[in-house]
Short mmCIF file of C-alpha atoms in Angstrom, two decimals:
data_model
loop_
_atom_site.label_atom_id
_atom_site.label_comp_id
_atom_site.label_asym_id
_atom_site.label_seq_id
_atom_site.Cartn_x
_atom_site.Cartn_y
_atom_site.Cartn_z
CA UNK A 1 101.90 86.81 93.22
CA UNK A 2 99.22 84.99 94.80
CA UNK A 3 100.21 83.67 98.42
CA UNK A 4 96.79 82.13 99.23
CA UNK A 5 97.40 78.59 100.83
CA UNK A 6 95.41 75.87 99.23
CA UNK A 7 95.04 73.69 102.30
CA UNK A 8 92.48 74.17 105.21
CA UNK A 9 93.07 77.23 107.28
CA UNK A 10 95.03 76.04 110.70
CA UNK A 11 94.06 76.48 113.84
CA UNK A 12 89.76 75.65 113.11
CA UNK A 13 88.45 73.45 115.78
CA UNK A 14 84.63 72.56 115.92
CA UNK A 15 83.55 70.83 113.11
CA UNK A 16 86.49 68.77 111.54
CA UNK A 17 86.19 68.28 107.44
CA UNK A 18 83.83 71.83 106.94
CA UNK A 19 86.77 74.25 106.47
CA UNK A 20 89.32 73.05 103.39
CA UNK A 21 89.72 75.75 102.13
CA UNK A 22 90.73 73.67 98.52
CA UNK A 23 87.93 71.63 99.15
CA UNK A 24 85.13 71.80 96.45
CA UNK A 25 81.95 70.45 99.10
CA UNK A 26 80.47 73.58 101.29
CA UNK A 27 78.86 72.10 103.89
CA UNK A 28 75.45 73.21 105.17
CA UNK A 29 77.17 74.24 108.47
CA UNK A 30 79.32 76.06 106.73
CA UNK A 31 76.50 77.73 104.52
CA UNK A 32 74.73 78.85 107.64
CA UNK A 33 77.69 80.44 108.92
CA UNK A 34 78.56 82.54 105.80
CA UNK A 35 74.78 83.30 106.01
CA UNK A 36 75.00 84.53 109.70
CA UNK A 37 77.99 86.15 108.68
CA UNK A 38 76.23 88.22 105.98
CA UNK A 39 73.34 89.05 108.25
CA UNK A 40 75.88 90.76 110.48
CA UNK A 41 77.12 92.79 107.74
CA UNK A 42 73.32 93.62 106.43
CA UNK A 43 73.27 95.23 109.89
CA UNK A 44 76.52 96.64 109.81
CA UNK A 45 75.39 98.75 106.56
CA UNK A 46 72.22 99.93 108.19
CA UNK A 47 74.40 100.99 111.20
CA UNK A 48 76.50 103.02 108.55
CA UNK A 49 73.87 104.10 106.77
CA UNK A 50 71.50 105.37 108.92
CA UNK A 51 72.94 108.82 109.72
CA UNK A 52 72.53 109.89 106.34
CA UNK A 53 69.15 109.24 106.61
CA UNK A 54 68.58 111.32 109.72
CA UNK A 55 70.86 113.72 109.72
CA UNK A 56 68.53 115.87 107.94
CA UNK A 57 66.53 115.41 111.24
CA UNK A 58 69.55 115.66 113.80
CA UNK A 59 70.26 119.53 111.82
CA UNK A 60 66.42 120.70 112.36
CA UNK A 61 64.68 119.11 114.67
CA UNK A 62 66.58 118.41 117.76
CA UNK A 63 67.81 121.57 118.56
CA UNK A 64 71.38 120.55 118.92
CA UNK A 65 73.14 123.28 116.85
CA UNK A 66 74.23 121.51 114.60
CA UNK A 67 74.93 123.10 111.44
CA UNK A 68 76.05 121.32 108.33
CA UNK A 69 79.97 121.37 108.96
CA UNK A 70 79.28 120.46 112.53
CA UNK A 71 77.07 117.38 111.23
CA UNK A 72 79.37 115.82 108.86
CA UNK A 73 82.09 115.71 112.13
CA UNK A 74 79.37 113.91 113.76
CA UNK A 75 78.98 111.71 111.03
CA UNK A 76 82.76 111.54 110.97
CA UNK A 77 82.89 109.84 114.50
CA UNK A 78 81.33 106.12 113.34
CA UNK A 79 84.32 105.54 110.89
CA UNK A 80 86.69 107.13 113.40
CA UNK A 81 85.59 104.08 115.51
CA UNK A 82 86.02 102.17 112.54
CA UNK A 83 89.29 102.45 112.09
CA UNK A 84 90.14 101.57 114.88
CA UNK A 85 87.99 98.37 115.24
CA UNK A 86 89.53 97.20 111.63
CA UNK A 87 92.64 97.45 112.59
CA UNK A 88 92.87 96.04 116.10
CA UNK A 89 89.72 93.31 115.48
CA UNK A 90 91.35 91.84 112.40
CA UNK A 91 94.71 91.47 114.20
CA UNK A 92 92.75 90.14 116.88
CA UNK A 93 90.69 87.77 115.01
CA UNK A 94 93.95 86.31 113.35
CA UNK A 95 95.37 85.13 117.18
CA UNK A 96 92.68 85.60 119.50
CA UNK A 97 89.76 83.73 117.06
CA UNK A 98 87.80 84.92 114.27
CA UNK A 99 84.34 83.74 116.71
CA UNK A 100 84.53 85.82 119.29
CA UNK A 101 85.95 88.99 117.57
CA UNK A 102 82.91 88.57 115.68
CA UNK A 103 80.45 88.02 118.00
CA UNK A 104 81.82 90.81 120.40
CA UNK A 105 81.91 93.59 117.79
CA UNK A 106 78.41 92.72 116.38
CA UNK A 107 76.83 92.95 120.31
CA UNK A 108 79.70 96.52 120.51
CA UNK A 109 77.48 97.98 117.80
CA UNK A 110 74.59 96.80 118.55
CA UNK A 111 74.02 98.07 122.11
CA UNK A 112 76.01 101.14 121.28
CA UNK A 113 73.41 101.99 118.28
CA UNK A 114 70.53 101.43 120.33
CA UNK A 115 71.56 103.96 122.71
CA UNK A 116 72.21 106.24 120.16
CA UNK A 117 68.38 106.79 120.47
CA UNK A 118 68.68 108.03 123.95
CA UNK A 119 70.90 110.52 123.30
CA UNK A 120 70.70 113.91 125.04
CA UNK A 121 72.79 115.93 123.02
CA UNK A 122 75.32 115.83 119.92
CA UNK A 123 78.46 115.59 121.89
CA UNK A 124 76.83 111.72 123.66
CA UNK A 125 75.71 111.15 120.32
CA UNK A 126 79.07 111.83 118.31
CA UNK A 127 80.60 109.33 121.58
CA UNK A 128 78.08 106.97 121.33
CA UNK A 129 78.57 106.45 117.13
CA UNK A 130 82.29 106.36 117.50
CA UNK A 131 82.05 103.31 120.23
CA UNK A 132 79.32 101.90 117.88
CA UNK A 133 81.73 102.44 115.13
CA UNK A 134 84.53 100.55 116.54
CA UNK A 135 82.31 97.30 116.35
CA UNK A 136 81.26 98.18 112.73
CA UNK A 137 84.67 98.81 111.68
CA UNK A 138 85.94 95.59 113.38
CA UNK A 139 82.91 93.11 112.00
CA UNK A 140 83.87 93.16 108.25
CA UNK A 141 87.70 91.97 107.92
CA UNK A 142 86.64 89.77 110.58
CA UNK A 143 84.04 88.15 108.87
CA UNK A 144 84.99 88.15 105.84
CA UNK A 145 88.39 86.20 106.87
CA UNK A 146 86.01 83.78 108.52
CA UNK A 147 83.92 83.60 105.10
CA UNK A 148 87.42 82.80 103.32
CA UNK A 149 88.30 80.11 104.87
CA UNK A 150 84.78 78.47 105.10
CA UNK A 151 84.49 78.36 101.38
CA UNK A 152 86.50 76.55 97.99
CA UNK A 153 88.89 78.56 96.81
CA UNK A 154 87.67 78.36 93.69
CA UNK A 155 84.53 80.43 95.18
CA UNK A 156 86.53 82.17 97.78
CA UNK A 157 86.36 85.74 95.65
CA UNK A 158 82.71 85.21 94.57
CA UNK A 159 81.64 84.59 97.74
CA UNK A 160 83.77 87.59 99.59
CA UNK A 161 82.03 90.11 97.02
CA UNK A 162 78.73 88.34 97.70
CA UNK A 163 78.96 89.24 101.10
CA UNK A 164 79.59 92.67 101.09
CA UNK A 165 75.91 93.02 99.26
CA UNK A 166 74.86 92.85 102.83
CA UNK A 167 76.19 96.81 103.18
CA UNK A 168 73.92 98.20 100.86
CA UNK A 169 71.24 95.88 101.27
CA UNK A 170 71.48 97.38 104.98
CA UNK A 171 71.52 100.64 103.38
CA UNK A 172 68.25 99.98 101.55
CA UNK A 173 66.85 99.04 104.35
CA UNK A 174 67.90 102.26 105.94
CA UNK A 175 66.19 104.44 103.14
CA UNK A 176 63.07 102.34 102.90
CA UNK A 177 62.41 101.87 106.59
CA UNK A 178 63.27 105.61 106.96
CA UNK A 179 60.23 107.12 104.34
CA UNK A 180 57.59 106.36 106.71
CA UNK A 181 59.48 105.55 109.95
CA UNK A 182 61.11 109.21 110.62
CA UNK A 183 57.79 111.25 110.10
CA UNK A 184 55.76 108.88 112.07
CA UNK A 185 57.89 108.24 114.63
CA UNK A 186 60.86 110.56 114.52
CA UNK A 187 64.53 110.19 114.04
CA UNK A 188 65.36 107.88 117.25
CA UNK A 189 63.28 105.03 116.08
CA UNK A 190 65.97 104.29 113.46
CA UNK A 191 68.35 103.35 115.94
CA UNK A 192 65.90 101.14 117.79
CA UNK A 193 66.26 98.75 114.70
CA UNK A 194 69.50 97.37 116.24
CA UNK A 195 67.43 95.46 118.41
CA UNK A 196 66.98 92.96 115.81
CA UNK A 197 70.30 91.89 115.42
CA UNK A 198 70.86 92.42 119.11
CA UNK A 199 68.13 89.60 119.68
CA UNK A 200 68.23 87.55 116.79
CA UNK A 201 71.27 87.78 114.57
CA UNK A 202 74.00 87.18 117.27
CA UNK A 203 72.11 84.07 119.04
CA UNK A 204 72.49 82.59 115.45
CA UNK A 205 76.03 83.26 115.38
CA UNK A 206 76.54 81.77 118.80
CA UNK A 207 74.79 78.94 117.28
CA UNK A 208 76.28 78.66 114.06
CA UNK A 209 79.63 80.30 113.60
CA UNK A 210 82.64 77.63 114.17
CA UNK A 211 85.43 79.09 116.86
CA UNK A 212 88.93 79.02 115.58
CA UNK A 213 92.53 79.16 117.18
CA UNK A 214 95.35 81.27 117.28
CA UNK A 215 97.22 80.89 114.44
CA UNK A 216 100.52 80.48 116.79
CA UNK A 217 99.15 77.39 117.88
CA UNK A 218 99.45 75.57 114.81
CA UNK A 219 101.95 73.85 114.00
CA UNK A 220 102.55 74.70 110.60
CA UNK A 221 106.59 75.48 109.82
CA UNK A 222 105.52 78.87 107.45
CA UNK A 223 103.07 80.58 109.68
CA UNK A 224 105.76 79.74 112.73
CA UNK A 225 108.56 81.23 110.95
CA UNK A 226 106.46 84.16 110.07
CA UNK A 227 103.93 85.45 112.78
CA UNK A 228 100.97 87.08 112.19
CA UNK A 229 100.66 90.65 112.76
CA UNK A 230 101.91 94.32 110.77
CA UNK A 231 105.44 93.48 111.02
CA UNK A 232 105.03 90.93 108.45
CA UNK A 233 102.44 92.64 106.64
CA UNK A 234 104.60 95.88 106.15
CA UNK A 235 107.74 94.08 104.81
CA UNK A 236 108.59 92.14 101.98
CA UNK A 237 106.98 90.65 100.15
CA UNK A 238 103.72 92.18 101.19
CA UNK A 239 104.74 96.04 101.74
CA UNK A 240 104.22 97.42 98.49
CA UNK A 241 100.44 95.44 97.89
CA UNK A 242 99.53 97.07 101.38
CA UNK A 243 100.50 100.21 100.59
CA UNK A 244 98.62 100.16 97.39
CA UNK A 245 95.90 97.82 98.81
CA UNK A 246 94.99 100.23 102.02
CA UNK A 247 95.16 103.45 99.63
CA UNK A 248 92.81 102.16 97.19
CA UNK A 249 90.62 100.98 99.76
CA UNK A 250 91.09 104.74 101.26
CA UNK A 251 89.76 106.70 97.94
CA UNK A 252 86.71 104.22 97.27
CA UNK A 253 85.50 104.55 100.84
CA UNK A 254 85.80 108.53 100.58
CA UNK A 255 83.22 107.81 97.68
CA UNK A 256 81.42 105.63 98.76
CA UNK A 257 80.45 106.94 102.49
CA UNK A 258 80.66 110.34 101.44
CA UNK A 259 78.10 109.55 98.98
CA UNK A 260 76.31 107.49 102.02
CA UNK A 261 76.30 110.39 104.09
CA UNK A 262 75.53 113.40 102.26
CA UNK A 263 73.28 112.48 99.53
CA UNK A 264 69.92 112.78 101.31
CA UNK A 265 71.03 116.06 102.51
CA UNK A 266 72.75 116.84 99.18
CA UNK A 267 69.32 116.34 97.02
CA UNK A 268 67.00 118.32 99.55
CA UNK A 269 69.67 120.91 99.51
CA UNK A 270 69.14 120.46 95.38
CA UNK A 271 65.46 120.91 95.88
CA UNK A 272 63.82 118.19 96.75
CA UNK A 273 61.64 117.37 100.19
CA UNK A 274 62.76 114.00 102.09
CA UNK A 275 60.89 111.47 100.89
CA UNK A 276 62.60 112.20 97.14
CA UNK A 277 65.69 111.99 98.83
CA UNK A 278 65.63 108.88 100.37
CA UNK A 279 64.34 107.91 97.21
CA UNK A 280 67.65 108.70 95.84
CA UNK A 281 69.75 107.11 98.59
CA UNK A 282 67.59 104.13 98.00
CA UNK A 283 68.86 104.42 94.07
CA UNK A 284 72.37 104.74 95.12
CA UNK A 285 72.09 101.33 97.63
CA UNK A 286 69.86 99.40 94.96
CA UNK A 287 72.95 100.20 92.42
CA UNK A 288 75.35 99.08 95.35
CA UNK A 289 73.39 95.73 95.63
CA UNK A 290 73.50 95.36 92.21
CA UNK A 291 77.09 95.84 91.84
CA UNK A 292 78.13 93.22 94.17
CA UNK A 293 76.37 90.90 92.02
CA UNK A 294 77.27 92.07 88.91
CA UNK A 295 81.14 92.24 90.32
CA UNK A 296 80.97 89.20 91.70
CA UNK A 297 80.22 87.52 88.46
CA UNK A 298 82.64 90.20 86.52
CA UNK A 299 85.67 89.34 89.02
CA UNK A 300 85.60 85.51 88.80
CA UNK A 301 85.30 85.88 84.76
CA UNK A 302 87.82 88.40 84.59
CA UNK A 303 89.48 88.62 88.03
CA UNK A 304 88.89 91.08 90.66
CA UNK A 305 91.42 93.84 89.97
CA UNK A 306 90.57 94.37 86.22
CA UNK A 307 86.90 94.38 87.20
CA UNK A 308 87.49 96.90 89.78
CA UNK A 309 89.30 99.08 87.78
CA UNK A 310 86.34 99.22 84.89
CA UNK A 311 84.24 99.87 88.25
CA UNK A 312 85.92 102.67 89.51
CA UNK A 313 85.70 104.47 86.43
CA UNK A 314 82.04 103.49 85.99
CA UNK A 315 81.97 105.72 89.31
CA UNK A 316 83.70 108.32 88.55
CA UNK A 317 82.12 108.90 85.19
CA UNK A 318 78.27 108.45 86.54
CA UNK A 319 78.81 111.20 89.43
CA UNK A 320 80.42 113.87 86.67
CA UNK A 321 77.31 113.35 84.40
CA UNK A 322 75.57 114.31 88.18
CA UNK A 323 77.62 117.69 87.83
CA UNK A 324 75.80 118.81 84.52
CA UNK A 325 71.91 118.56 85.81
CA UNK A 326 70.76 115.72 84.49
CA UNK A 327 66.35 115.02 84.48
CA UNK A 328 65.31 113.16 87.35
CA UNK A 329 65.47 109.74 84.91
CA UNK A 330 69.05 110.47 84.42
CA UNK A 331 70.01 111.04 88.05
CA UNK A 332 68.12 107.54 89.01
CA UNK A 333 70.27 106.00 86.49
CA UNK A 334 73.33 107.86 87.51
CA UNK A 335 73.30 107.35 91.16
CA UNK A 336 72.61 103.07 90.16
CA UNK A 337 75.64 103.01 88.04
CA UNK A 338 77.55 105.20 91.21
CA UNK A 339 76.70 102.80 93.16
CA UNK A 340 77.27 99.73 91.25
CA UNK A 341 80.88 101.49 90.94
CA UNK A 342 82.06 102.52 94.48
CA UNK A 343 80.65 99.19 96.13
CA UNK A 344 81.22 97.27 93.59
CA UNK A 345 85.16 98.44 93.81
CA UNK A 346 84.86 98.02 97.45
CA UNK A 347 83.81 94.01 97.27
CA UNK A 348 86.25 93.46 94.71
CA UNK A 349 89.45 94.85 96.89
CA UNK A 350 88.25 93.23 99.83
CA UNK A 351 88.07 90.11 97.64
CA UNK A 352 91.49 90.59 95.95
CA UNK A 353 93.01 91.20 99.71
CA UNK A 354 91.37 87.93 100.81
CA UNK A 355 93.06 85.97 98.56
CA UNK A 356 96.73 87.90 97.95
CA UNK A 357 97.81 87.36 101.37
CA UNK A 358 98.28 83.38 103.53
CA UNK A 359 95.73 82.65 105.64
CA UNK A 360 97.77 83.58 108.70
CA UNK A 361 97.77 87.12 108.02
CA UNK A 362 94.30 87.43 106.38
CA UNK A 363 92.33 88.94 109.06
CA UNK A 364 95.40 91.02 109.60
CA UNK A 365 95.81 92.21 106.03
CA UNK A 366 92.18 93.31 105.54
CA UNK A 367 92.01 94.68 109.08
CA UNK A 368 94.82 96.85 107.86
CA UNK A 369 93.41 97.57 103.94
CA UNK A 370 89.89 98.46 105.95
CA UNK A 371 91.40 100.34 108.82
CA UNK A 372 93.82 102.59 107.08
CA UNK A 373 90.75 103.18 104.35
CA UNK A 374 88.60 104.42 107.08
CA UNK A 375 90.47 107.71 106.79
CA UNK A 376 88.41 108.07 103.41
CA UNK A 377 85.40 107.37 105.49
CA UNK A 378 86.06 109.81 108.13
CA UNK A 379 87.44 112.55 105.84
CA UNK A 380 84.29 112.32 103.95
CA UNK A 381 81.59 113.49 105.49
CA UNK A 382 84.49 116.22 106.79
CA UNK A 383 84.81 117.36 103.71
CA UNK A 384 81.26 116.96 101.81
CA UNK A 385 80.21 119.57 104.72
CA UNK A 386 83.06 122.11 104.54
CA UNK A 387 82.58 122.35 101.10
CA UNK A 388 78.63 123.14 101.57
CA UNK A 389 79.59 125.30 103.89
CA UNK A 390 82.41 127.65 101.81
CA UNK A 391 79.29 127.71 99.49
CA UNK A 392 80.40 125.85 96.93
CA UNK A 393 77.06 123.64 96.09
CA UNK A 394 75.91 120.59 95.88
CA UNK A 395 78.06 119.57 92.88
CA UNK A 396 81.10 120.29 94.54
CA UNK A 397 80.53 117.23 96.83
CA UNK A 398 79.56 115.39 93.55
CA UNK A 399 83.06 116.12 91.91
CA UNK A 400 85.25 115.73 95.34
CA UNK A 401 83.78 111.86 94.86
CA UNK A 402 84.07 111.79 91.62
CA UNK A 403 88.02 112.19 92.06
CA UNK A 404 88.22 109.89 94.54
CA UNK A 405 86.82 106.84 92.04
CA UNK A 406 89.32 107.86 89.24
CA UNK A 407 92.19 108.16 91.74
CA UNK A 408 90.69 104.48 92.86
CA UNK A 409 91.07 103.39 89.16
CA UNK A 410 94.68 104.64 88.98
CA UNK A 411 95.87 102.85 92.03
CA UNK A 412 94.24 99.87 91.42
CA UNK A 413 96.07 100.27 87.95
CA UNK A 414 99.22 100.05 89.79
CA UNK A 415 98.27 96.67 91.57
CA UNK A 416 97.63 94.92 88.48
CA UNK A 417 101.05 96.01 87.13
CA UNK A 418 102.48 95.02 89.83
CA UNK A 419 100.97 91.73 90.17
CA UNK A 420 101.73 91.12 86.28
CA UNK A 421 105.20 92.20 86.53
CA UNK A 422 105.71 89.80 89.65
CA UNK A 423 103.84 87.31 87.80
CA UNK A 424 106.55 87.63 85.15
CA UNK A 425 109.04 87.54 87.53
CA UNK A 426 108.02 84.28 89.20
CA UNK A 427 107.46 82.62 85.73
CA UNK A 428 110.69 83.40 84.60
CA UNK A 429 112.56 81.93 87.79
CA UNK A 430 110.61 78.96 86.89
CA UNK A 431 112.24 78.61 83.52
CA UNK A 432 115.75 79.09 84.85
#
């Protein structure tokens, strides 16, 4: 059952006739905000990103201690943050304003990045990522409930999956910037790069990003008989999707930042130095970019959750074909399709979530899909390094995600029956 509201979100002030939701214009000042808003996320992904890319560094170079099951709970400590920003900053944005939540997580991870150069030790560093991760983790269900309800609906899943290219097109950038940046300059200098968005990207969304209300200031009867927040989320109608919703969204994040993480350090472990590695990563991201295209296009034709189920099991399959040894050709192609398949399932939740629940409980609802999914993110590098460290090889790792995609595909199985059978349900009251 789709709940999605056809008329304007309530509650947006600044800029009168930009935000019908059912609208088919899209105004240039609402173009430039989606664009900010995808900037911020382009950051966000570098944020997320950039460990893998030095954590090589972090295990032999700083003389830290770190071994390999001590740097993957490290690595663990951004999407412990992030948890807890999803959850809190998309309740937040739905009553305190999507604006500000925005802008104050993207200057949260910003500074808190930065200073991740400066740190002394792993223990400031581990502190430092999990405040940064709180802003990274409270950025995306933010923005994209903003980017919802500044586009048609018509475009409103398009445009949600579009957005999320801006995580592995951060990503890339990691990898790329990374090749020469790290031996040049050494591992810190990747964290400088938040200066950038620190400086430029969140003066644009001052400029550019329309505020919004509290939803319990409108005076619309639904959203006043039914207050935004997790009590309604977690009851009918809506507690079966969000069980299903933030479980889905907790298997294709174990993939997809465990691959993040650990594949640098998985392919040098497999024999190759670190500029092949990053090479790799790069491979993965460039597949992840892809895929939100590809998706996007896929889910309007054929609707989000059928697209991400054919996804998911594009991801699982790719990283089991990893397992046998493929040539170097093969693992290029592999890694592209793995990552056209995790973030590419990714978008198309986030989009499904953005338009299953009313607008009143959007931020809300993918706060909670995104918070409770986080656990996959923080389990992930957990587990990627205990199982390196048992000795069980690189293609252990590769099969641990490889089961998390499949499981993806069977949940997200389960949401299309159900949304079929209530389909059903509602056409057949209609008939009575």
């Amino acid at each position: 059952m789709n709940h999605t509201p056809t008329a304007a979100a309530p509650g947006i002030t600044g800029g009168a006739g930009l935000f019908s939701s059912g609208a088919s214009r899209f105004s240039k000042q609402s173009a430039m905000a989606v664009l900010v808003c995808w900037l911020l996320v382009v950051f966000d992904g570098y944020d997320l990103i950039v460990y893998g890319t030095v954590q090589s560094s972090l295990i032999n170079d700083t003389g830290w201690g770190l071994t390999k099951a001590t740097a993957g709970t490290v690595g663990s400590m951004a999407f412990v943050g992030m948890m807890i920003g999803a959850i809190f900053a998309g309740r937040m944005s739905d009553t305190w304003g999507r604006r500000r939540t925005i802008i104050g997580c993207a200057i949260l991870f910003s500074v808190f990045t930065i200073l991740c150069a400066f740190s002394p030790n792993a223990v400031v560093f581990g502190a430092l990522r999990l405040l940064a991760g709180i802003g990274l983790g409270g950025l995306v269900p933010s923005a994209n409930a903003l980017v919802a309800e500044l586009v048609p609906t018509k475009w409103r899943s398009t445009v949600a999956t579009l957005m999320m290219s801006g995580v592995p097109i951060g990503g890339s950038i990691a990898a790329l910037v990374g090749i020469p940046l790290i031996p040049a300059f050494g591992w810190p200098a990747m964290f400088l790069v938040a200066v950038l968005a620190l400086i430029v990207v969140i003066p644009l969304g001052l400029r550019y990003l329309p505020e919004t209300l509290a939803t319990s200031a409108s005076s619309d009867a639904a959203v006043a008989r039914e207050p935004a927040g997790f009590g309604s989320l977690l009851r009918a109608p809506f507690l079966g999707m969000s069980l299903l919703y933030a479980f889905a969204t907790l298997v294709t994040l174990f993939a997809w930042y465990g691959l993040g993480t650990w594949l640098p350090n998985l392919m040098q472990l497999a024999g190759y130095n670190l500029g092949s590695a990053l090479t790799f990563a790069l491979a993965l991201n460039v597949g992840a970019v892809a895929g939100s295209v590809i998706t996007a296009w896929a889910g309007t034709r054929f609707g989000p959750i059928p697209t991400a189920i054919a996804a998911a099991g594009v991801a699982a399959a790719a990283l089991l074909v990893l397992v046998t040894g493929p040539p170097v050709a093969v693992v290029y192609l592999m890694l592209v399709l793995a990552g056209v398949g995790t973030h590419g399932t990714q978008c198309l939740v986030i989009a499904a979530v953005a338009s299953h629940y009313p607008a009143h409980l959007r931020g809300t609802a993918l706060g909670w899909a995104l918070g409770v999914g986080r656990i996959g993110a923080v389990a992930a590098p957990q587990v990627g390094g205990l199982l390196l460290a048992a000795g069980l090889g690189v293609n252990s790792n590769f099969l641990a995600f490889a089961g998390a995609a499949a499981v993806a595909a069977v949940l997200l199985a389960a949401i299309s029956a159900k949304i079929n059978s209530t389909t059903k349900i509602s056409e057949g009251d209609s008939n009575v």
